[in-house]
Amino acid sequence: MIFNVVFTDPEKSIKFSCGRSSLWKAQDAAMDWPDNPAKAGRLSYAWGYFAAKSAGKLEDLGIVDPAMSLDDAVNFLADMWDLEITEQTEKTAPLADGQSR
């Protein structure tokens, strides 16, 4: 599965793709967060954070301090950017026999 990630502010959009591992990292991080109405939104931004980190896009999003905590990074992204993550629906051609991905 591939997901399209779009961070948008009033002036620009930053677009890239990610796989499942960034979601899994976000879900692991969210396990210690309290269950409350904000948890789902925070999880989405944590997913966006890990996806951006994997794609080398953190600096483009304004996260320039590698020592910034995950909580601070998620809060920063949520305050500064709108986020949309959608499953990529493009179909790819099947591989010929004997080929692997």
PDB file of N, CA and C in Angstrom:
ATOM      1  N   MET A   1       0.835  -1.185   0.000  1.00  0.00           N
ATOM      2  CA  MET A   1       0.000   0.000   0.000  1.00  0.00           C
ATOM      3  C   MET A   1       0.872   1.238   0.000  1.00  0.00           C
ATOM      4  N   ILE A   2       0.484   2.167  -0.831  1.00  0.00           N
ATOM      5  CA  ILE A   2       1.161   3.455  -0.902  1.00  0.00           C
ATOM      6  C   ILE A   2       0.121   4.535  -0.598  1.00  0.00           C
ATOM      7  N   PHE A   3       0.547   5.539   0.147  1.00  0.00           N
ATOM      8  CA  PHE A   3      -0.332   6.638   0.524  1.00  0.00           C
ATOM      9  C   PHE A   3       0.242   7.951   0.009  1.00  0.00           C
ATOM     10  N   ASN A   4      -0.638   8.835  -0.423  1.00  0.00           N
ATOM     11  CA  ASN A   4      -0.255  10.186  -0.821  1.00  0.00           C
ATOM     12  C   ASN A   4      -0.438  11.093   0.383  1.00  0.00           C
ATOM     13  N   VAL A   5       0.576  11.886   0.666  1.00  0.00           N
ATOM     14  CA  VAL A   5       0.564  12.798   1.808  1.00  0.00           C
ATOM     15  C   VAL A   5       0.668  14.216   1.263  1.00  0.00           C
ATOM     16  N   VAL A   6      -0.216  15.085   1.747  1.00  0.00           N
ATOM     17  CA  VAL A   6      -0.183  16.487   1.335  1.00  0.00           C
ATOM     18  C   VAL A   6      -0.305  17.361   2.580  1.00  0.00           C
ATOM     19  N   PHE A   7       0.741  18.133   2.841  1.00  0.00           N
ATOM     20  CA  PHE A   7       0.709  19.170   3.861  1.00  0.00           C
ATOM     21  C   PHE A   7       0.464  20.489   3.137  1.00  0.00           C
ATOM     22  N   THR A   8      -0.505  21.280   3.622  1.00  0.00           N
ATOM     23  CA  THR A   8      -0.850  22.532   2.957  1.00  0.00           C
ATOM     24  C   THR A   8      -0.926  23.654   3.981  1.00  0.00           C
ATOM     25  N   ASP A   9      -0.351  24.788   3.603  1.00  0.00           N
ATOM     26  CA  ASP A   9      -0.552  26.023   4.363  1.00  0.00           C
ATOM     27  C   ASP A   9      -1.093  27.057   3.378  1.00  0.00           C
ATOM     28  N   PRO A  10      -1.367  28.267   3.800  1.00  0.00           N
ATOM     29  CA  PRO A  10      -1.958  29.235   2.868  1.00  0.00           C
ATOM     30  C   PRO A  10      -1.090  29.549   1.650  1.00  0.00           C
ATOM     31  N   GLU A  11       0.214  29.274   1.724  1.00  0.00           N
ATOM     32  CA  GLU A  11       1.104  29.663   0.634  1.00  0.00           C
ATOM     33  C   GLU A  11       1.581  28.521  -0.247  1.00  0.00           C
ATOM     34  N   LYS A  12       1.572  27.283   0.242  1.00  0.00           N
ATOM     35  CA  LYS A  12       2.142  26.193  -0.561  1.00  0.00           C
ATOM     36  C   LYS A  12       1.625  24.840  -0.095  1.00  0.00           C
ATOM     37  N   SER A  13       1.920  23.847  -0.911  1.00  0.00           N
ATOM     38  CA  SER A  13       1.634  22.455  -0.569  1.00  0.00           C
ATOM     39  C   SER A  13       2.902  21.642  -0.728  1.00  0.00           C
ATOM     40  N   ILE A  14       3.087  20.707   0.173  1.00  0.00           N
ATOM     41  CA  ILE A  14       4.211  19.787   0.104  1.00  0.00           C
ATOM     42  C   ILE A  14       3.621  18.393  -0.046  1.00  0.00           C
ATOM     43  N   LYS A  15       3.946  17.733  -1.166  1.00  0.00           N
ATOM     44  CA  LYS A  15       3.347  16.448  -1.507  1.00  0.00           C
ATOM     45  C   LYS A  15       4.428  15.386  -1.635  1.00  0.00           C
ATOM     46  N   PHE A  16       4.109  14.195  -1.132  1.00  0.00           N
ATOM     47  CA  PHE A  16       5.004  13.053  -1.271  1.00  0.00           C
ATOM     48  C   PHE A  16       4.216  11.790  -0.971  1.00  0.00           C
ATOM     49  N   SER A  17       4.842  10.651  -1.140  1.00  0.00           N
ATOM     50  CA  SER A  17       4.192   9.366  -0.881  1.00  0.00           C
ATOM     51  C   SER A  17       4.895   8.646   0.255  1.00  0.00           C
ATOM     52  N   CYS A  18       4.161   7.726   0.870  1.00  0.00           N
ATOM     53  CA  CYS A  18       4.740   6.921   1.941  1.00  0.00           C
ATOM     54  C   CYS A  18       4.108   5.535   1.921  1.00  0.00           C
ATOM     55  N   GLY A  19       4.705   4.643   2.661  1.00  0.00           N
ATOM     56  CA  GLY A  19       4.163   3.304   2.816  1.00  0.00           C
ATOM     57  C   GLY A  19       3.573   3.118   4.203  1.00  0.00           C
ATOM     58  N   ARG A  20       3.314   1.866   4.549  1.00  0.00           N
ATOM     59  CA  ARG A  20       2.675   1.544   5.826  1.00  0.00           C
ATOM     60  C   ARG A  20       3.556   1.782   7.044  1.00  0.00           C
ATOM     61  N   SER A  21       4.871   1.675   6.881  1.00  0.00           N
ATOM     62  CA  SER A  21       5.743   1.700   8.063  1.00  0.00           C
ATOM     63  C   SER A  21       5.616   3.010   8.845  1.00  0.00           C
ATOM     64  N   SER A  22       5.376   4.118   8.153  1.00  0.00           N
ATOM     65  CA  SER A  22       5.217   5.380   8.876  1.00  0.00           C
ATOM     66  C   SER A  22       3.941   5.367   9.720  1.00  0.00           C
ATOM     67  N   LEU A  23       2.897   4.712   9.237  1.00  0.00           N
ATOM     68  CA  LEU A  23       1.677   4.567  10.031  1.00  0.00           C
ATOM     69  C   LEU A  23       1.944   3.705  11.255  1.00  0.00           C
ATOM     70  N   TRP A  24       2.652   2.615  11.076  1.00  0.00           N
ATOM     71  CA  TRP A  24       2.955   1.728  12.206  1.00  0.00           C
ATOM     72  C   TRP A  24       3.775   2.455  13.270  1.00  0.00           C
ATOM     73  N   LYS A  25       4.745   3.256  12.839  1.00  0.00           N
ATOM     74  CA  LYS A  25       5.545   4.024  13.798  1.00  0.00           C
ATOM     75  C   LYS A  25       4.660   5.000  14.572  1.00  0.00           C
ATOM     76  N   ALA A  26       3.737   5.643  13.874  1.00  0.00           N
ATOM     77  CA  ALA A  26       2.829   6.571  14.531  1.00  0.00           C
ATOM     78  C   ALA A  26       1.911   5.842  15.516  1.00  0.00           C
ATOM     79  N   GLN A  27       1.405   4.690  15.128  1.00  0.00           N
ATOM     80  CA  GLN A  27       0.537   3.924  16.024  1.00  0.00           C
ATOM     81  C   GLN A  27       1.300   3.477  17.268  1.00  0.00           C
ATOM     82  N   ASP A  28       2.548   3.055  17.096  1.00  0.00           N
ATOM     83  CA  ASP A  28       3.368   2.682  18.260  1.00  0.00           C
ATOM     84  C   ASP A  28       3.553   3.881  19.190  1.00  0.00           C
ATOM     85  N   ALA A  29       3.851   5.035  18.628  1.00  0.00           N
ATOM     86  CA  ALA A  29       4.076   6.239  19.442  1.00  0.00           C
ATOM     87  C   ALA A  29       2.806   6.645  20.179  1.00  0.00           C
ATOM     88  N   ALA A  30       1.651   6.444  19.551  1.00  0.00           N
ATOM     89  CA  ALA A  30       0.380   6.887  20.133  1.00  0.00           C
ATOM     90  C   ALA A  30      -0.131   5.967  21.233  1.00  0.00           C
ATOM     91  N   MET A  31       0.483   4.827  21.416  1.00  0.00           N
ATOM     92  CA  MET A  31      -0.006   3.883  22.422  1.00  0.00           C
ATOM     93  C   MET A  31       0.000   4.489  23.824  1.00  0.00           C
ATOM     94  N   ASP A  32       0.929   5.377  24.101  1.00  0.00           N
ATOM     95  CA  ASP A  32       1.023   5.980  25.435  1.00  0.00           C
ATOM     96  C   ASP A  32       0.200   7.258  25.583  1.00  0.00           C
ATOM     97  N   TRP A  33      -0.403   7.723  24.512  1.00  0.00           N
ATOM     98  CA  TRP A  33      -1.197   8.937  24.588  1.00  0.00           C
ATOM     99  C   TRP A  33      -2.537   8.642  25.245  1.00  0.00           C
ATOM    100  N   PRO A  34      -3.076   9.591  25.988  1.00  0.00           N
ATOM    101  CA  PRO A  34      -4.385   9.353  26.627  1.00  0.00           C
ATOM    102  C   PRO A  34      -5.492   9.214  25.581  1.00  0.00           C
ATOM    103  N   ASP A  35      -6.451   8.360  25.899  1.00  0.00           N
ATOM    104  CA  ASP A  35      -7.620   8.226  25.035  1.00  0.00           C
ATOM    105  C   ASP A  35      -8.524   9.428  25.269  1.00  0.00           C
ATOM    106  N   ASN A  36      -8.614  10.277  24.274  1.00  0.00           N
ATOM    107  CA  ASN A  36      -9.480  11.449  24.346  1.00  0.00           C
ATOM    108  C   ASN A  36      -9.862  11.843  22.926  1.00  0.00           C
ATOM    109  N   PRO A  37     -10.739  12.807  22.767  1.00  0.00           N
ATOM    110  CA  PRO A  37     -11.196  13.175  21.419  1.00  0.00           C
ATOM    111  C   PRO A  37     -10.079  13.658  20.486  1.00  0.00           C
ATOM    112  N   ALA A  38      -8.963  14.120  21.019  1.00  0.00           N
ATOM    113  CA  ALA A  38      -7.877  14.631  20.185  1.00  0.00           C
ATOM    114  C   ALA A  38      -6.931  13.545  19.681  1.00  0.00           C
ATOM    115  N   LYS A  39      -7.027  12.347  20.231  1.00  0.00           N
ATOM    116  CA  LYS A  39      -6.050  11.311  19.909  1.00  0.00           C
ATOM    117  C   LYS A  39      -6.020  10.963  18.416  1.00  0.00           C
ATOM    118  N   ALA A  40      -7.162  10.849  17.776  1.00  0.00           N
ATOM    119  CA  ALA A  40      -7.191  10.486  16.354  1.00  0.00           C
ATOM    120  C   ALA A  40      -6.511  11.552  15.499  1.00  0.00           C
ATOM    121  N   GLY A  41      -6.752  12.810  15.791  1.00  0.00           N
ATOM    122  CA  GLY A  41      -6.098  13.889  15.049  1.00  0.00           C
ATOM    123  C   GLY A  41      -4.603  13.899  15.274  1.00  0.00           C
ATOM    124  N   ARG A  42      -4.213  13.703  16.511  1.00  0.00           N
ATOM    125  CA  ARG A  42      -2.778  13.648  16.820  1.00  0.00           C
ATOM    126  C   ARG A  42      -2.122  12.481  16.100  1.00  0.00           C
ATOM    127  N   LEU A  43      -2.823  11.345  16.040  1.00  0.00           N
ATOM    128  CA  LEU A  43      -2.283  10.180  15.339  1.00  0.00           C
ATOM    129  C   LEU A  43      -2.065  10.493  13.862  1.00  0.00           C
ATOM    130  N   SER A  44      -3.005  11.195  13.257  1.00  0.00           N
ATOM    131  CA  SER A  44      -2.841  11.561  11.841  1.00  0.00           C
ATOM    132  C   SER A  44      -1.599  12.418  11.637  1.00  0.00           C
ATOM    133  N   TYR A  45      -1.398  13.387  12.522  1.00  0.00           N
ATOM    134  CA  TYR A  45      -0.222  14.243  12.388  1.00  0.00           C
ATOM    135  C   TYR A  45       1.068  13.497  12.726  1.00  0.00           C
ATOM    136  N   ALA A  46       1.005  12.547  13.634  1.00  0.00           N
ATOM    137  CA  ALA A  46       2.183  11.709  13.898  1.00  0.00           C
ATOM    138  C   ALA A  46       2.504  10.880  12.663  1.00  0.00           C
ATOM    139  N   TRP A  47       1.482  10.344  12.004  1.00  0.00           N
ATOM    140  CA  TRP A  47       1.688   9.600  10.758  1.00  0.00           C
ATOM    141  C   TRP A  47       2.343  10.515   9.727  1.00  0.00           C
ATOM    142  N   GLY A  48       1.813  11.733   9.603  1.00  0.00           N
ATOM    143  CA  GLY A  48       2.409  12.687   8.677  1.00  0.00           C
ATOM    144  C   GLY A  48       3.850  13.006   9.021  1.00  0.00           C
ATOM    145  N   TYR A  49       4.138  13.123  10.311  1.00  0.00           N
ATOM    146  CA  TYR A  49       5.507  13.389  10.754  1.00  0.00           C
ATOM    147  C   TYR A  49       6.444  12.254  10.328  1.00  0.00           C
ATOM    148  N   PHE A  50       6.074  11.011  10.649  1.00  0.00           N
ATOM    149  CA  PHE A  50       6.947   9.890  10.305  1.00  0.00           C
ATOM    150  C   PHE A  50       7.069   9.711   8.794  1.00  0.00           C
ATOM    151  N   ALA A  51       5.993   9.980   8.063  1.00  0.00           N
ATOM    152  CA  ALA A  51       6.057   9.911   6.602  1.00  0.00           C
ATOM    153  C   ALA A  51       7.010  10.983   6.063  1.00  0.00           C
ATOM    154  N   ALA A  52       6.913  12.196   6.594  1.00  0.00           N
ATOM    155  CA  ALA A  52       7.794  13.281   6.159  1.00  0.00           C
ATOM    156  C   ALA A  52       9.243  12.989   6.518  1.00  0.00           C
ATOM    157  N   LYS A  53       9.452  12.420   7.678  1.00  0.00           N
ATOM    158  CA  LYS A  53      10.812  12.071   8.096  1.00  0.00           C
ATOM    159  C   LYS A  53      11.416  11.052   7.134  1.00  0.00           C
ATOM    160  N   SER A  54      10.639  10.034   6.791  1.00  0.00           N
ATOM    161  CA  SER A  54      11.125   9.004   5.862  1.00  0.00           C
ATOM    162  C   SER A  54      11.385   9.574   4.473  1.00  0.00           C
ATOM    163  N   ALA A  55      10.577  10.551   4.071  1.00  0.00           N
ATOM    164  CA  ALA A  55      10.713  11.143   2.737  1.00  0.00           C
ATOM    165  C   ALA A  55      11.731  12.284   2.695  1.00  0.00           C
ATOM    166  N   GLY A  56      12.339  12.619   3.841  1.00  0.00           N
ATOM    167  CA  GLY A  56      13.301  13.718   3.875  1.00  0.00           C
ATOM    168  C   GLY A  56      12.653  15.085   3.724  1.00  0.00           C
ATOM    169  N   LYS A  57      11.415  15.229   4.198  1.00  0.00           N
ATOM    170  CA  LYS A  57      10.663  16.472   4.021  1.00  0.00           C
ATOM    171  C   LYS A  57      10.489  17.295   5.300  1.00  0.00           C
ATOM    172  N   LEU A  58      11.076  16.873   6.417  1.00  0.00           N
ATOM    173  CA  LEU A  58      10.866  17.606   7.671  1.00  0.00           C
ATOM    174  C   LEU A  58      11.321  19.060   7.573  1.00  0.00           C
ATOM    175  N   GLU A  59      12.469  19.286   6.985  1.00  0.00           N
ATOM    176  CA  GLU A  59      12.974  20.654   6.875  1.00  0.00           C
ATOM    177  C   GLU A  59      12.034  21.514   6.030  1.00  0.00           C
ATOM    178  N   ASP A  60      11.484  20.936   4.954  1.00  0.00           N
ATOM    179  CA  ASP A  60      10.529  21.676   4.118  1.00  0.00           C
ATOM    180  C   ASP A  60       9.300  22.089   4.916  1.00  0.00           C
ATOM    181  N   LEU A  61       8.975  21.312   5.947  1.00  0.00           N
ATOM    182  CA  LEU A  61       7.814  21.596   6.789  1.00  0.00           C
ATOM    183  C   LEU A  61       8.143  22.511   7.965  1.00  0.00           C
ATOM    184  N   GLY A  62       9.413  22.896   8.088  1.00  0.00           N
ATOM    185  CA  GLY A  62       9.816  23.817   9.146  1.00  0.00           C
ATOM    186  C   GLY A  62      10.378  23.152  10.379  1.00  0.00           C
ATOM    187  N   ILE A  63      10.558  21.847  10.330  1.00  0.00           N
ATOM    188  CA  ILE A  63      11.155  21.132  11.471  1.00  0.00           C
ATOM    189  C   ILE A  63      12.643  20.982  11.171  1.00  0.00           C
ATOM    190  N   VAL A  64      13.422  21.894  11.740  1.00  0.00           N
ATOM    191  CA  VAL A  64      14.850  21.944  11.443  1.00  0.00           C
ATOM    192  C   VAL A  64      15.710  21.459  12.602  1.00  0.00           C
ATOM    193  N   ASP A  65      15.109  21.267  13.761  1.00  0.00           N
ATOM    194  CA  ASP A  65      15.847  20.793  14.938  1.00  0.00           C
ATOM    195  C   ASP A  65      15.662  19.282  15.054  1.00  0.00           C
ATOM    196  N   PRO A  66      16.712  18.499  14.760  1.00  0.00           N
ATOM    197  CA  PRO A  66      16.568  17.046  14.825  1.00  0.00           C
ATOM    198  C   PRO A  66      16.291  16.536  16.239  1.00  0.00           C
ATOM    199  N   ALA A  67      16.520  17.361  17.250  1.00  0.00           N
ATOM    200  CA  ALA A  67      16.281  16.950  18.635  1.00  0.00           C
ATOM    201  C   ALA A  67      14.853  17.278  19.099  1.00  0.00           C
ATOM    202  N   MET A  68      14.045  17.870  18.223  1.00  0.00           N
ATOM    203  CA  MET A  68      12.665  18.205  18.609  1.00  0.00           C
ATOM    204  C   MET A  68      11.921  16.925  18.978  1.00  0.00           C
ATOM    205  N   SER A  69      11.201  16.962  20.084  1.00  0.00           N
ATOM    206  CA  SER A  69      10.458  15.778  20.515  1.00  0.00           C
ATOM    207  C   SER A  69       9.301  15.503  19.551  1.00  0.00           C
ATOM    208  N   LEU A  70       8.837  14.271  19.546  1.00  0.00           N
ATOM    209  CA  LEU A  70       7.702  13.919  18.698  1.00  0.00           C
ATOM    210  C   LEU A  70       6.481  14.757  19.063  1.00  0.00           C
ATOM    211  N   ASP A  71       6.205  14.915  20.349  1.00  0.00           N
ATOM    212  CA  ASP A  71       5.051  15.718  20.764  1.00  0.00           C
ATOM    213  C   ASP A  71       5.153  17.146  20.243  1.00  0.00           C
ATOM    214  N   ASP A  72       6.327  17.746  20.370  1.00  0.00           N
ATOM    215  CA  ASP A  72       6.506  19.117  19.882  1.00  0.00           C
ATOM    216  C   ASP A  72       6.368  19.175  18.361  1.00  0.00           C
ATOM    217  N   ALA A  73       6.909  18.179  17.666  1.00  0.00           N
ATOM    218  CA  ALA A  73       6.819  18.153  16.205  1.00  0.00           C
ATOM    219  C   ALA A  73       5.370  17.993  15.751  1.00  0.00           C
ATOM    220  N   VAL A  74       4.634  17.099  16.394  1.00  0.00           N
ATOM    221  CA  VAL A  74       3.226  16.893  16.041  1.00  0.00           C
ATOM    222  C   VAL A  74       2.424  18.167  16.300  1.00  0.00           C
ATOM    223  N   ASN A  75       2.657  18.801  17.429  1.00  0.00           N
ATOM    224  CA  ASN A  75       1.960  20.049  17.736  1.00  0.00           C
ATOM    225  C   ASN A  75       2.304  21.138  16.728  1.00  0.00           C
ATOM    226  N   PHE A  76       3.566  21.241  16.362  1.00  0.00           N
ATOM    227  CA  PHE A  76       3.999  22.232  15.377  1.00  0.00           C
ATOM    228  C   PHE A  76       3.298  21.992  14.042  1.00  0.00           C
ATOM    229  N   LEU A  77       3.331  20.748  13.570  1.00  0.00           N
ATOM    230  CA  LEU A  77       2.695  20.439  12.285  1.00  0.00           C
ATOM    231  C   LEU A  77       1.195  20.742  12.324  1.00  0.00           C
ATOM    232  N   ALA A  78       0.548  20.369  13.417  1.00  0.00           N
ATOM    233  CA  ALA A  78      -0.892  20.597  13.541  1.00  0.00           C
ATOM    234  C   ALA A  78      -1.233  22.085  13.568  1.00  0.00           C
ATOM    235  N   ASP A  79      -0.360  22.889  14.161  1.00  0.00           N
ATOM    236  CA  ASP A  79      -0.601  24.329  14.233  1.00  0.00           C
ATOM    237  C   ASP A  79      -0.305  25.050  12.920  1.00  0.00           C
ATOM    238  N   MET A  80       0.614  24.509  12.135  1.00  0.00           N
ATOM    239  CA  MET A  80       1.098  25.220  10.952  1.00  0.00           C
ATOM    240  C   MET A  80       0.555  24.693   9.625  1.00  0.00           C
ATOM    241  N   TRP A  81       0.089  23.448   9.589  1.00  0.00           N
ATOM    242  CA  TRP A  81      -0.262  22.803   8.328  1.00  0.00           C
ATOM    243  C   TRP A  81      -1.612  22.091   8.408  1.00  0.00           C
ATOM    244  N   ASP A  82      -2.317  22.062   7.291  1.00  0.00           N
ATOM    245  CA  ASP A  82      -3.421  21.137   7.108  1.00  0.00           C
ATOM    246  C   ASP A  82      -2.799  19.865   6.532  1.00  0.00           C
ATOM    247  N   LEU A  83      -3.395  18.727   6.811  1.00  0.00           N
ATOM    248  CA  LEU A  83      -2.833  17.451   6.390  1.00  0.00           C
ATOM    249  C   LEU A  83      -3.908  16.587   5.764  1.00  0.00           C
ATOM    250  N   GLU A  84      -3.566  15.986   4.638  1.00  0.00           N
ATOM    251  CA  GLU A  84      -4.433  15.007   4.000  1.00  0.00           C
ATOM    252  C   GLU A  84      -3.591  13.796   3.614  1.00  0.00           C
ATOM    253  N   ILE A  85      -4.037  12.628   4.032  1.00  0.00           N
ATOM    254  CA  ILE A  85      -3.375  11.377   3.671  1.00  0.00           C
ATOM    255  C   ILE A  85      -4.422  10.490   3.024  1.00  0.00           C
ATOM    256  N   THR A  86      -4.159  10.080   1.788  1.00  0.00           N
ATOM    257  CA  THR A  86      -5.097   9.232   1.059  1.00  0.00           C
ATOM    258  C   THR A  86      -4.367   8.043   0.466  1.00  0.00           C
ATOM    259  N   GLU A  87      -5.088   6.955   0.330  1.00  0.00           N
ATOM    260  CA  GLU A  87      -4.495   5.771  -0.288  1.00  0.00           C
ATOM    261  C   GLU A  87      -4.336   6.019  -1.784  1.00  0.00           C
ATOM    262  N   GLN A  88      -3.169   5.655  -2.298  1.00  0.00           N
ATOM    263  CA  GLN A  88      -2.917   5.794  -3.726  1.00  0.00           C
ATOM    264  C   GLN A  88      -3.715   4.725  -4.459  1.00  0.00           C
ATOM    265  N   THR A  89      -4.471   5.138  -5.441  1.00  0.00           N
ATOM    266  CA  THR A  89      -5.346   4.198  -6.120  1.00  0.00           C
ATOM    267  C   THR A  89      -4.905   3.872  -7.532  1.00  0.00           C
ATOM    268  N   GLU A  90      -3.762   4.390  -7.949  1.00  0.00           N
ATOM    269  CA  GLU A  90      -3.270   4.077  -9.290  1.00  0.00           C
ATOM    270  C   GLU A  90      -2.992   2.587  -9.399  1.00  0.00           C
ATOM    271  N   LYS A  91      -3.398   2.033 -10.489  1.00  0.00           N
ATOM    272  CA  LYS A  91      -3.128   0.625 -10.747  1.00  0.00           C
ATOM    273  C   LYS A  91      -1.809   0.521 -11.503  1.00  0.00           C
ATOM    274  N   THR A  92      -1.016  -0.473 -11.130  1.00  0.00           N
ATOM    275  CA  THR A  92       0.236  -0.690 -11.839  1.00  0.00           C
ATOM    276  C   THR A  92       0.098  -1.927 -12.704  1.00  0.00           C
ATOM    277  N   ALA A  93       0.898  -1.994 -13.730  1.00  0.00           N
ATOM    278  CA  ALA A  93       0.860  -3.147 -14.629  1.00  0.00           C
ATOM    279  C   ALA A  93       1.391  -4.370 -13.882  1.00  0.00           C
ATOM    280  N   PRO A  94       0.827  -5.535 -14.151  1.00  0.00           N
ATOM    281  CA  PRO A  94       1.324  -6.755 -13.489  1.00  0.00           C
ATOM    282  C   PRO A  94       2.743  -7.068 -13.935  1.00  0.00           C
ATOM    283  N   LEU A  95       3.496  -7.683 -13.056  1.00  0.00           N
ATOM    284  CA  LEU A  95       4.857  -8.068 -13.383  1.00  0.00           C
ATOM    285  C   LEU A  95       4.851  -9.326 -14.231  1.00  0.00           C
ATOM    286  N   ALA A  96       5.832  -9.439 -15.098  1.00  0.00           N
ATOM    287  CA  ALA A  96       5.979 -10.661 -15.891  1.00  0.00           C
ATOM    288  C   ALA A  96       6.373 -11.812 -14.975  1.00  0.00           C
ATOM    289  N   ASP A  97       6.065 -13.036 -15.384  1.00  0.00           N
ATOM    290  CA  ASP A  97       6.425 -14.205 -14.587  1.00  0.00           C
ATOM    291  C   ASP A  97       7.902 -14.171 -14.239  1.00  0.00           C
ATOM    292  N   GLY A  98       8.207 -14.459 -12.981  1.00  0.00           N
ATOM    293  CA  GLY A  98       9.597 -14.531 -12.534  1.00  0.00           C
ATOM    294  C   GLY A  98      10.141 -13.227 -11.999  1.00  0.00           C
ATOM    295  N   GLN A  99       9.408 -12.125 -12.146  1.00  0.00           N
ATOM    296  CA  GLN A  99       9.861 -10.848 -11.600  1.00  0.00           C
ATOM    297  C   GLN A  99       9.253 -10.643 -10.225  1.00  0.00           C
ATOM    298  N   SER A 100       9.984  -9.963  -9.388  1.00  0.00           N
ATOM    299  CA  SER A 100       9.455  -9.611  -8.062  1.00  0.00           C
ATOM    300  C   SER A 100       9.591  -8.125  -7.862  1.00  0.00           C
ATOM    301  N   ARG A 101       8.842  -7.625  -6.912  1.00  0.00           N
ATOM    302  CA  ARG A 101       8.884  -6.185  -6.618  1.00  0.00           C
ATOM    303  C   ARG A 101      10.012  -5.843  -5.718  1.00  0.00           C
TER     304      ARG A 101
END
